[in-house]
Tab-separated table of C-alpha atoms and ligand atoms in Angstrom:
chain	number	residue	atom	x	y	z
A	148	UNK	CA	-0.622	36.673	-7.306
A	149	UNK	CA	2.865	37.721	-6.212
A	150	UNK	CA	5.215	35.352	-8.076
A	151	UNK	CA	7.749	35.455	-5.226
A	152	UNK	CA	5.375	33.602	-2.938
A	153	UNK	CA	6.063	29.952	-2.397
A	154	UNK	CA	3.614	27.297	-1.312
A	155	UNK	CA	4.371	23.931	0.277
A	156	UNK	CA	2.027	21.073	-0.476
A	157	UNK	CA	2.611	18.085	1.753
A	158	UNK	CA	1.214	14.908	0.249
A	159	UNK	CA	1.225	13.928	-3.417
A	160	UNK	CA	-2.034	12.028	-3.726
A	161	UNK	CA	-4.825	13.254	-6.012
A	162	UNK	CA	-5.737	16.075	-3.587
A	163	UNK	CA	-2.176	17.426	-3.329
A	164	UNK	CA	-1.506	17.054	-7.048
A	165	UNK	CA	-4.703	18.926	-7.900
A	166	UNK	CA	-3.691	21.687	-5.496
A	167	UNK	CA	-0.301	21.851	-7.220
A	168	UNK	CA	-1.965	22.085	-10.614
A	169	UNK	CA	-4.196	25.029	-9.740
A	170	UNK	CA	-1.429	26.915	-7.923
A	171	UNK	CA	1.243	26.387	-10.565
A	172	UNK	CA	-1.173	27.504	-13.302
A	173	UNK	CA	-1.415	30.841	-11.495
A	174	UNK	CA	2.354	31.190	-11.313
A	175	UNK	CA	2.982	30.306	-7.664
A	176	UNK	CA	6.242	28.634	-6.719
A	177	UNK	CA	4.990	25.206	-5.769
A	178	UNK	CA	6.998	22.729	-3.712
A	179	UNK	CA	5.353	19.345	-3.314
A	180	UNK	CA	6.739	17.124	-0.552
A	181	UNK	CA	5.947	13.448	-0.116
A	182	UNK	CA	7.265	10.791	2.245
A	183	UNK	CA	7.371	8.135	-0.474
A	184	UNK	CA	9.864	7.734	-3.337
A	185	UNK	CA	7.074	8.612	-5.796
A	186	UNK	CA	3.671	10.284	-5.647
A	187	UNK	CA	0.185	8.906	-6.241
A	188	UNK	CA	0.735	5.392	-4.920
A	189	UNK	CA	-2.800	4.909	-3.636
A	190	UNK	CA	-4.127	6.418	-6.853
A	191	UNK	CA	-2.162	3.780	-8.770
A	192	UNK	CA	-3.519	1.056	-6.506
A	193	UNK	CA	-7.034	2.344	-7.145
A	194	UNK	CA	-6.300	1.798	-10.841
A	195	UNK	CA	-5.629	-1.884	-10.308
A	196	UNK	CA	-9.292	-2.767	-9.980
A	197	UNK	CA	-10.305	-0.263	-12.702
A	198	UNK	CA	-9.890	3.402	-11.810
A	199	UNK	CA	-13.344	4.711	-10.959
A	200	UNK	CA	-12.802	8.434	-11.447
A	201	UNK	CA	-16.300	9.706	-10.780
A	202	UNK	CA	-19.981	8.976	-11.326
A	203	UNK	CA	-22.378	10.089	-14.054
A	204	UNK	CA	-25.557	10.312	-11.950
A	205	UNK	CA	-27.337	13.684	-11.621
A	206	UNK	CA	-25.596	16.193	-9.357
A	207	UNK	CA	-28.366	16.114	-6.728
A	208	UNK	CA	-27.978	12.388	-6.364
A	209	UNK	CA	-24.181	12.642	-6.408
A	210	UNK	CA	-24.027	15.060	-3.484
A	211	UNK	CA	-26.403	12.887	-1.440
A	212	UNK	CA	-23.658	10.251	-1.289
A	213	UNK	CA	-21.793	12.400	1.200
A	214	UNK	CA	-24.521	11.803	3.782
A	215	UNK	CA	-24.071	13.903	6.902
A	216	UNK	CA	-21.303	15.945	5.209
A	217	UNK	CA	-23.332	16.873	2.155
A	218	UNK	CA	-23.588	20.507	3.258
A	219	UNK	CA	-19.803	20.800	3.568
A	220	UNK	CA	-18.854	18.862	0.425
A	221	UNK	CA	-21.481	20.303	-1.928
A	222	UNK	CA	-19.795	23.726	-2.274
A	223	UNK	CA	-16.529	21.973	-3.171
A	224	UNK	CA	-18.277	19.901	-5.827
A	225	UNK	CA	-20.037	22.963	-7.199
A	226	UNK	CA	-16.581	24.374	-7.828
A	227	UNK	CA	-15.144	21.164	-9.300
A	228	UNK	CA	-17.671	18.386	-9.801
A	229	UNK	CA	-17.945	15.127	-11.730
A	230	UNK	CA	-18.300	16.850	-15.110
A	231	UNK	CA	-15.269	19.071	-14.467
A	232	UNK	CA	-13.267	16.037	-13.470
A	233	UNK	CA	-14.087	14.258	-16.705
A	234	UNK	CA	-13.131	17.324	-18.727
A	235	UNK	CA	-9.916	17.603	-16.777
A	236	UNK	CA	-9.059	13.956	-17.592
A	237	UNK	CA	-9.862	14.608	-21.273
A	238	UNK	CA	-7.504	17.577	-21.111
A	239	UNK	CA	-4.749	15.168	-20.137
A	240	UNK	CA	-5.538	13.064	-23.204
A	241	UNK	CA	-7.414	10.433	-21.179
A	242	UNK	CA	-10.776	9.500	-22.661
A	243	UNK	CA	-13.412	8.325	-20.196
A	244	UNK	CA	-16.513	6.175	-20.494
A	245	UNK	CA	-19.602	5.526	-18.394
A	246	UNK	CA	-19.926	1.922	-17.263
A	247	UNK	CA	-23.246	0.104	-16.952
A	248	UNK	CA	-23.509	1.136	-13.292
A	249	UNK	CA	-23.106	4.829	-14.187
A	250	UNK	CA	-19.555	4.853	-12.871
A	251	UNK	CA	-16.965	6.745	-14.912
A	252	UNK	CA	-13.634	5.167	-15.828
A	253	UNK	CA	-10.702	6.013	-18.108
A	254	UNK	CA	-11.159	4.078	-21.366
A	255	UNK	CA	-8.258	1.775	-20.520
A	256	UNK	CA	-9.436	1.527	-16.849
A	257	UNK	CA	-5.887	2.321	-15.708
A	258	UNK	CA	-4.437	4.990	-13.439
A	259	UNK	CA	-0.809	4.894	-14.623
A	260	UNK	CA	-1.189	6.656	-18.018
A	261	UNK	CA	-3.282	9.394	-16.401
A	262	UNK	CA	-0.800	9.903	-13.570
A	263	UNK	CA	2.104	9.962	-16.037
A	264	UNK	CA	0.453	12.642	-18.174
A	265	UNK	CA	-0.511	14.618	-15.059
A	266	UNK	CA	2.985	14.606	-13.578
A	267	UNK	CA	4.460	15.605	-16.907
A	268	UNK	CA	2.148	18.607	-17.039
A	269	UNK	CA	2.930	19.568	-13.442
A	270	UNK	CA	6.692	19.417	-14.033
A	271	UNK	CA	6.299	21.539	-17.155
A	272	UNK	CA	4.370	24.054	-15.049
A	273	UNK	CA	7.337	24.272	-12.674
A	274	UNK	CA	6.123	22.223	-9.709
A	275	UNK	CA	9.133	21.075	-7.722
A	276	UNK	CA	8.807	17.580	-6.310
A	277	UNK	CA	10.641	16.683	-3.108
A	278	UNK	CA	10.338	12.937	-2.705
A	279	UNK	CA	11.352	10.955	0.385
A	280	UNK	CA	10.541	14.009	2.484
A	281	UNK	CA	8.488	12.835	5.443
A	282	UNK	CA	6.901	15.724	7.285
A	283	UNK	CA	7.499	15.281	11.012
A	284	UNK	CA	4.977	17.731	12.372
A	285	UNK	CA	5.877	21.043	13.931
A	286	UNK	CA	8.930	21.109	16.182
A	287	UNK	CA	7.151	22.688	19.130
A	288	UNK	CA	4.331	25.036	19.925
A	289	UNK	CA	6.483	28.102	19.196
A	290	UNK	CA	7.478	26.940	15.685
A	291	UNK	CA	5.650	28.998	13.038
A	292	UNK	CA	3.144	26.759	11.270
A	293	UNK	CA	4.765	27.672	7.943
A	294	UNK	CA	8.069	26.115	9.020
A	295	UNK	CA	8.041	22.435	8.196
A	296	UNK	CA	10.482	19.805	9.343
A	297	UNK	CA	11.146	16.822	7.103
A	298	UNK	CA	13.016	13.595	7.554
A	299	UNK	CA	14.976	12.831	4.357
A	300	UNK	CA	17.569	10.206	3.406
A	301	UNK	CA	20.272	12.854	3.987
A	302	UNK	CA	18.981	13.896	7.403
A	303	UNK	CA	16.349	16.255	8.729
A	304	UNK	CA	15.706	19.481	6.837
A	305	UNK	CA	13.500	22.492	7.542
A	306	UNK	CA	11.631	24.544	4.962
A	307	UNK	CA	9.607	27.742	5.251
A	308	UNK	CA	6.923	28.784	2.805
A	309	UNK	CA	4.296	31.496	2.568
A	310	UNK	CA	1.462	28.988	2.778
A	311	UNK	CA	1.132	25.288	3.481
A	312	UNK	CA	-1.435	22.873	2.072
A	313	UNK	CA	-1.640	19.569	3.910
A	314	UNK	CA	-3.000	16.755	1.726
A	315	UNK	CA	-1.805	13.814	3.767
A	316	UNK	CA	-4.578	11.334	3.031
A	317	UNK	CA	-6.338	9.083	5.511
A	318	UNK	CA	-4.932	6.205	7.536
A	319	UNK	CA	-5.434	3.137	5.369
A	320	UNK	CA	-2.846	1.232	3.362
A	321	UNK	CA	-0.041	2.894	5.352
A	322	UNK	CA	2.565	1.175	3.219
A	323	UNK	CA	1.515	3.426	0.343
A	324	UNK	CA	2.270	6.536	2.407
A	325	UNK	CA	-0.840	7.710	4.255
A	326	UNK	CA	-0.547	6.608	7.854
A	327	UNK	CA	-2.641	9.173	9.749
A	328	UNK	CA	0.379	10.123	11.909
A	329	UNK	CA	-0.551	13.775	11.336
A	330	UNK	CA	-3.728	13.639	13.448
A	331	UNK	CA	-2.129	14.343	16.871
A	332	UNK	CA	0.210	16.946	15.342
A	333	UNK	CA	-2.726	18.969	14.090
A	334	UNK	CA	-4.663	18.504	17.312
A	335	UNK	CA	-1.703	19.829	19.284
A	336	UNK	CA	-1.955	23.080	17.287
A	337	UNK	CA	-5.626	23.494	18.139
A	338	UNK	CA	-6.940	22.075	14.866
A	339	UNK	CA	-9.897	19.856	15.722
A	340	UNK	CA	-9.548	16.357	14.289
A	341	UNK	CA	-12.309	13.715	14.503
A	342	UNK	CA	-10.935	10.228	15.258
A	343	UNK	CA	-9.833	8.361	12.136
A	344	UNK	CA	-11.935	5.244	11.574
A	345	UNK	CA	-12.263	2.759	8.712
A	346	UNK	CA	-14.721	3.462	5.912
A	347	UNK	CA	-15.637	1.179	3.027
A	348	UNK	CA	-14.301	-1.686	5.078
A	349	UNK	CA	-14.951	-5.358	5.786
A	350	UNK	CA	-16.184	-6.778	9.082
A	351	UNK	CA	-15.419	-9.646	11.411
A	352	UNK	CA	-17.949	-12.215	12.471
A	353	UNK	CA	-17.550	-15.703	13.835
A	354	UNK	CA	-17.679	-18.407	11.183
A	355	UNK	CA	-17.241	-22.024	12.197
A	356	UNK	CA	-13.774	-23.370	11.287
A	357	UNK	CA	-15.493	-25.601	8.691
A	358	UNK	CA	-17.100	-22.623	6.931
A	359	UNK	CA	-13.970	-20.451	7.142
A	360	UNK	CA	-11.768	-23.169	5.650
A	361	UNK	CA	-14.122	-24.106	2.844
A	362	UNK	CA	-15.726	-20.837	1.864
A	363	UNK	CA	-13.240	-18.004	2.563
A	364	UNK	CA	-12.722	-16.149	-0.708
A	365	UNK	CA	-16.042	-17.279	-2.172
A	366	UNK	CA	-18.689	-14.802	-3.263
A	367	UNK	CA	-22.284	-14.411	-2.163
A	368	UNK	CA	-23.756	-13.452	-5.544
A	369	UNK	CA	-27.171	-11.978	-6.354
A	370	UNK	CA	-28.039	-11.518	-2.690
A	371	UNK	CA	-29.391	-8.576	-0.717
A	372	UNK	CA	-28.579	-7.258	2.716
A	373	UNK	CA	-30.733	-5.224	5.060
A	374	UNK	CA	-29.829	-3.422	8.224
A	375	UNK	CA	-31.598	-0.985	10.542
A	376	UNK	CA	-29.578	0.620	13.289
A	377	UNK	CA	-30.830	1.464	16.768
A	378	UNK	CA	-31.566	5.025	15.594
A	379	UNK	CA	-33.831	3.667	12.874
A	380	UNK	CA	-31.460	4.429	9.978
A	381	UNK	CA	-31.926	1.825	7.264
A	382	UNK	CA	-29.822	0.208	4.589
A	383	UNK	CA	-31.201	-2.295	2.063
A	384	UNK	CA	-29.592	-3.197	-1.233
A	385	UNK	CA	-28.942	-6.014	-3.665
A	386	UNK	CA	-25.424	-6.862	-4.742
A	387	UNK	CA	-22.598	-9.170	-3.894
A	388	UNK	CA	-19.838	-9.647	-1.366
A	389	UNK	CA	-17.221	-12.161	-0.357
A	390	UNK	CA	-16.699	-14.375	2.686
A	391	UNK	CA	-13.280	-14.069	4.328
A	392	UNK	CA	-11.686	-16.286	6.980
A	393	UNK	CA	-12.756	-13.807	9.634
A	394	UNK	CA	-15.938	-12.351	8.186
A	395	UNK	CA	-17.186	-10.521	5.100
A	396	UNK	CA	-16.026	-7.825	2.674
A	397	UNK	CA	-16.811	-6.474	-0.780
A	398	UNK	CA	-18.814	-3.774	-2.504
A	399	UNK	CA	-22.208	-4.473	-0.914
A	400	UNK	CA	-20.691	-4.546	2.579
A	401	UNK	CA	-18.628	-1.398	1.934
A	402	UNK	CA	-21.802	0.419	0.949
A	403	UNK	CA	-23.326	-0.331	4.374
A	404	UNK	CA	-20.066	0.051	6.275
A	405	UNK	CA	-20.606	3.501	7.812
A	406	UNK	CA	-23.869	2.436	9.470
A	407	UNK	CA	-22.493	-0.931	10.534
A	408	UNK	CA	-19.283	0.587	11.927
A	409	UNK	CA	-21.124	3.207	13.940
A	410	UNK	CA	-23.593	0.650	15.306
A	411	UNK	CA	-20.757	-1.631	16.440
A	412	UNK	CA	-19.042	1.334	18.111
A	413	UNK	CA	-22.220	2.164	20.019
A	414	UNK	CA	-23.781	-1.243	20.648
A	415	UNK	CA	-20.856	-3.664	20.503
A	416	UNK	CA	-22.223	-5.530	17.481
A	417	UNK	CA	-24.461	-5.073	14.446
A	418	UNK	CA	-26.696	-7.762	13.000
A	419	UNK	CA	-27.558	-7.499	9.336
A	420	UNK	CA	-29.882	-9.850	7.504
A	421	UNK	CA	-28.843	-11.550	4.323
A	422	UNK	CA	-31.502	-12.439	1.758
A	423	UNK	CA	-30.166	-15.382	-0.240
A	424	UNK	CA	-32.939	-15.154	-2.857
A	425	UNK	CA	-33.888	-11.489	-3.255
A	426	UNK	CA	-35.705	-12.158	-6.526
A	427	UNK	CA	-38.200	-14.508	-4.894
A	428	UNK	CA	-40.922	-13.457	-2.495
A	429	UNK	CA	-41.130	-14.995	1.001
A	430	UNK	CA	-44.273	-16.827	-0.169
A	431	UNK	CA	-42.492	-18.341	-3.176
A	432	UNK	CA	-39.595	-19.470	-0.997
A	433	UNK	CA	-41.956	-20.876	1.607
A	434	UNK	CA	-43.945	-22.788	-1.023
A	435	UNK	CA	-40.773	-24.255	-2.495
A	436	UNK	CA	-39.364	-25.318	0.869
A	437	UNK	CA	-42.692	-26.768	2.006
A	438	UNK	CA	-43.030	-28.793	-1.201
A	439	UNK	CA	-42.831	-32.466	-0.176
A	440	UNK	CA	-39.223	-33.599	-0.481
A	441	UNK	CA	-39.800	-37.351	-0.217
A	442	UNK	CA	-36.579	-39.179	0.575
A	443	UNK	CA	-34.347	-36.383	-0.734
A	444	UNK	CA	-31.926	-34.660	1.660
A	445	UNK	CA	-32.597	-31.040	2.626
A	446	UNK	CA	-29.544	-30.022	0.578
A	447	UNK	CA	-30.770	-31.639	-2.645
A	448	UNK	CA	-34.291	-30.326	-1.990
A	449	UNK	CA	-32.943	-26.760	-1.729
A	450	UNK	CA	-30.838	-27.290	-4.821
A	451	UNK	CA	-33.655	-28.669	-6.940
A	452	UNK	CA	-36.474	-26.345	-5.797
A	453	UNK	CA	-34.545	-23.107	-5.246
A	454	UNK	CA	-31.172	-23.645	-6.902
A	455	UNK	CA	-29.512	-23.016	-3.536
A	456	UNK	CA	-26.166	-24.671	-2.934
A	457	UNK	CA	-22.517	-24.053	-2.034
A	458	UNK	CA	-21.884	-21.060	0.159
A	459	UNK	CA	-25.589	-20.166	0.319
A	460	UNK	CA	-26.539	-23.519	1.822
A	461	UNK	CA	-23.456	-23.505	4.032
A	462	UNK	CA	-24.371	-20.167	5.581
A	463	UNK	CA	-27.760	-21.605	6.564
A	464	UNK	CA	-25.938	-24.308	8.497
A	465	UNK	CA	-23.949	-21.549	10.225
A	466	UNK	CA	-27.058	-20.041	11.809
A	467	UNK	CA	-29.541	-22.925	12.087
A	468	UNK	CA	-29.406	-26.058	14.239
A	469	UNK	CA	-29.938	-29.464	12.661
A	470	UNK	CA	-33.530	-29.459	13.899
A	471	UNK	CA	-34.150	-26.007	12.471
A	472	UNK	CA	-32.745	-27.115	9.099
A	473	UNK	CA	-35.507	-29.741	9.112
A	474	UNK	CA	-38.215	-27.228	10.033
A	475	UNK	CA	-39.539	-25.976	6.670
A	476	UNK	CA	-41.075	-22.832	8.163
A	477	UNK	CA	-37.879	-21.859	9.972
A	478	UNK	CA	-35.712	-22.721	6.980
A	479	UNK	CA	-37.842	-20.690	4.542
A	480	UNK	CA	-37.811	-17.687	6.842
A	481	UNK	CA	-34.032	-17.875	7.256
A	482	UNK	CA	-33.345	-18.147	3.517
A	483	UNK	CA	-34.918	-14.683	3.224
A	484	UNK	CA	-33.152	-13.293	6.322
A	485	UNK	CA	-29.941	-14.978	7.465
A	486	UNK	CA	-28.835	-13.046	10.560
A	487	UNK	CA	-25.122	-12.180	10.449
A	488	UNK	CA	-23.812	-10.667	13.677
A	489	UNK	CA	-20.832	-8.457	12.955
A	490	UNK	CA	-18.533	-7.860	15.887
A	491	UNK	CA	-15.834	-5.516	14.576
A	492	UNK	CA	-14.829	-3.567	11.492
A	493	UNK	CA	-11.586	-4.778	9.930
A	494	UNK	CA	-8.521	-2.716	10.925
A	495	UNK	CA	-8.280	0.736	9.364
A	496	UNK	CA	-5.144	-0.180	7.428
A	497	UNK	CA	-7.197	-2.588	5.289
A	498	UNK	CA	-9.987	-0.131	4.547
A	499	UNK	CA	-10.564	1.477	1.150
A	500	UNK	CA	-10.854	4.866	2.835
A	501	UNK	CA	-10.905	6.699	6.149
A	502	UNK	CA	-13.679	8.563	7.913
A	503	UNK	CA	-12.900	11.229	10.476
A	504	UNK	CA	-10.160	13.812	10.041
A	505	UNK	CA	-9.907	17.592	10.158
A	506	UNK	CA	-13.362	18.819	11.144
A	507	UNK	CA	-15.006	21.340	8.840
A	508	UNK	CA	-15.688	23.494	11.900
A	509	UNK	CA	-11.927	23.914	12.186
A	510	UNK	CA	-11.723	25.312	8.630
A	511	UNK	CA	-13.007	28.362	6.833
A	512	UNK	CA	-14.687	28.134	3.432
A	513	UNK	CA	-11.256	28.285	1.747
A	514	UNK	CA	-10.275	25.134	3.705
A	515	UNK	CA	-7.813	27.170	5.772
A	516	UNK	CA	-7.349	26.115	9.397
A	517	UNK	CA	-8.897	28.716	11.690
A	518	UNK	CA	-6.363	27.909	14.400
A	519	UNK	CA	-3.399	28.200	11.990
A	520	UNK	CA	-3.991	30.820	9.306
A	521	UNK	CA	-1.849	30.017	6.274
A	522	UNK	CA	-2.264	26.255	6.721
A	523	UNK	CA	-4.867	24.593	4.475
A	524	UNK	CA	-6.098	20.998	4.381
A	525	UNK	CA	-7.517	18.940	1.513
A	526	UNK	CA	-8.471	15.433	0.498
A	527	UNK	CA	-9.260	12.354	2.495
A	528	UNK	CA	-7.728	13.868	5.634
A	529	UNK	CA	-10.857	16.015	5.990
A	530	UNK	CA	-13.768	14.726	8.076
A	531	UNK	CA	-16.067	13.199	5.455
A	532	UNK	CA	-16.721	9.832	3.933
A	533	UNK	CA	-18.493	8.477	0.899
A	534	UNK	CA	-19.137	5.096	-0.665
A	535	UNK	CA	-17.062	3.699	-3.508
A	536	UNK	CA	-18.231	4.789	-6.963
A	537	UNK	CA	-15.777	7.585	-7.784
A	538	UNK	CA	-17.048	9.868	-5.008
A	539	UNK	CA	-13.784	9.663	-3.076
A	540	UNK	CA	-11.491	10.809	-5.861
A	541	UNK	CA	-13.920	13.482	-7.007
A	542	UNK	CA	-14.209	15.050	-3.559
A	543	UNK	CA	-10.454	14.774	-2.930
A	544	UNK	CA	-9.689	16.639	-6.147
A	545	UNK	CA	-12.471	19.172	-5.578
A	546	UNK	CA	-11.056	20.003	-2.152
A	547	UNK	CA	-7.603	20.353	-3.728
A	548	UNK	CA	-8.988	22.938	-6.158
A	549	UNK	CA	-10.753	24.862	-3.389
A	550	UNK	CA	-7.699	24.828	-1.088
A	551	UNK	CA	-5.473	26.060	-3.926
A	552	UNK	CA	-7.871	28.882	-4.758
A	553	UNK	CA	-7.971	29.696	-1.060
A	554	UNK	CA	-4.200	30.005	-1.003
A	555	UNK	CA	-4.308	32.270	-4.047
A	556	UNK	CA	-6.866	34.526	-2.374
A	557	UNK	CA	-4.766	34.649	0.790
A	558	UNK	CA	-1.455	35.404	-0.900
A	559	UNK	CA	-2.554	38.243	-3.173
B	48	FAD	C1	-7.699	-0.407	-2.981
B	48	FAD	C2	-8.261	0.984	-3.167
B	48	FAD	C3	-8.995	1.266	-4.297
B	48	FAD	C4	-9.569	2.540	-4.469
B	48	FAD	N1	-10.275	2.794	-5.597
B	48	FAD	C5	-10.875	3.995	-5.750
B	48	FAD	C6	-11.624	4.287	-6.916
B	48	FAD	O1	-11.684	3.485	-7.868
B	48	FAD	N2	-12.260	5.485	-6.973
B	48	FAD	C7	-12.183	6.415	-5.975
B	48	FAD	O2	-12.821	7.484	-6.080
B	48	FAD	N3	-11.404	6.201	-4.903
B	48	FAD	C8	-10.757	5.010	-4.765
B	48	FAD	N4	-9.982	4.785	-3.664
B	48	FAD	C9	-9.798	5.870	-2.688
B	48	FAD	C10	-8.809	6.930	-3.195
B	48	FAD	O3	-7.667	6.312	-3.724
B	48	FAD	C11	-8.413	7.864	-2.046
B	48	FAD	O4	-9.586	8.397	-1.470
B	48	FAD	C12	-7.515	9.001	-2.526
B	48	FAD	O5	-6.286	8.488	-3.017
B	48	FAD	C13	-7.205	9.980	-1.387
B	48	FAD	O6	-6.461	11.033	-1.926
B	48	FAD	P1	-5.598	12.011	-1.018
B	48	FAD	O7	-4.805	12.830	-1.956
B	48	FAD	O8	-6.458	12.688	-0.026
B	48	FAD	O9	-4.652	11.047	-0.180
B	48	FAD	P2	-3.583	9.898	-0.654
B	48	FAD	O10	-3.867	9.445	-2.038
B	48	FAD	O11	-3.640	8.919	0.440
B	48	FAD	O12	-2.230	10.696	-0.663
B	48	FAD	C14	-1.644	11.188	0.513
B	48	FAD	C15	-0.174	11.399	0.273
B	48	FAD	O13	0.386	11.993	1.441
B	48	FAD	C16	1.641	11.431	1.691
B	48	FAD	N5	1.942	11.576	3.115
B	48	FAD	C17	1.232	11.121	4.173
B	48	FAD	N6	1.830	11.467	5.326
B	48	FAD	C18	2.944	12.161	4.996
B	48	FAD	C19	3.972	12.826	5.740
B	48	FAD	N7	4.000	12.800	7.077
B	48	FAD	N8	4.949	13.471	5.068
B	48	FAD	C20	4.949	13.519	3.700
B	48	FAD	N9	4.021	12.915	2.951
B	48	FAD	C21	3.018	12.247	3.579
B	48	FAD	C22	1.506	9.986	1.269
B	48	FAD	O14	2.756	9.388	0.970
B	48	FAD	C23	0.601	10.098	0.042
B	48	FAD	O15	1.346	10.196	-1.156
B	48	FAD	C24	-9.378	3.533	-3.489
B	48	FAD	C25	-8.597	3.256	-2.362
B	48	FAD	C26	-8.043	1.997	-2.196
B	48	FAD	C27	-7.212	1.703	-0.976
């Protein structure tokens, strides 16, 4: 490509950094702008719980995780998929391993060493970082899309480049930089943006004050949840999650969160069923509950026959009356299917990720905005979602690669 061409990347998360890597390798002048004092803050946060880079399952299974957006995400992953991501990490001197669940992590589980090595390589390749540069959107409808206005500690500045890649992230954890403020700015330029909504999020339900005080923060372990929405879409899985003062959160809930969120949006609530003993059949549970309990209390009967206690017994009291607790049939049935009526997803700022964003219909196959040629978009700000498991980072980076290659094809 013409080495005089300069490209602005706005947003220094994994998508923007990957874009910078591909462009700088090809000799483009790359200017990366970010609102925060340093890049990759959400990436570093992701590393706190063990950085799940990608997943080792077969490609066909991997792409299924993108649900309704599989058709749009698959071509990106064919260009830069889970295997490529692992090789890329190895190239930075970061060994990876496959955990028992098939998830792929750096050997030390951390994000910081990887980010450090990555930034070093990008600086060596000539990427210029402009920190504390908050993009403010386009001044007005007549401003060329390639002219960007930034708020900086020394006042507002404008910059013009030959191409712009927006990699602004979603709208969760705004204190780390991605606040979703860009959505109306893009819409105003004719770029279609689906509403930003929480993904991989917790939910509110109404616990009694007694339950909330005693059990918030405690896990439901070795349970299963099941949910069928009004369209007949089903979710059923074993796992664990945590009670909060206002509801529930955790990996099992995140996995069902897209269905639950959409159902609440359409129906006002979503009722899932919680199986407290997924390894026992309904008949086994029924037989145990119906076993004569003599003078023992219901609680000690459940403890001795089914090893049920603590939060699992408490949640039964949340949904059953005293009389129902003493009805063995009703109790046995509920142990296998505690109804939990969810009334709202937690606010988007608390979510692991964001659904909604720039619609794929608004982009060409290079991820360039049809309404603003020369402006590309990548990462979580695109309209897709996926569960946790490394799918988010993989697709963010894949879209960064594709956007960068799109820029290169455009600027020849
Ligand atoms: C707690 C937590 C744990 C996670 N763990 C994992 C995990 O283990 N595996 C996984 O695959 N995913 C994980 N994720 C999700 C993953 O971190 C994100 O999907 C990913 O960081 C999104 O990358 P991105 O580059 O699109 O956006 P971001 O990483 O959000 O980066 C966007 C950048 O744009 C900048 N920006 C935004 N607006 C402006 C503006 N107006 N001007 C200038 N700059 C701006 C921001 O400062 C930010 O640096 C986790 C997320 C959270 C919250």
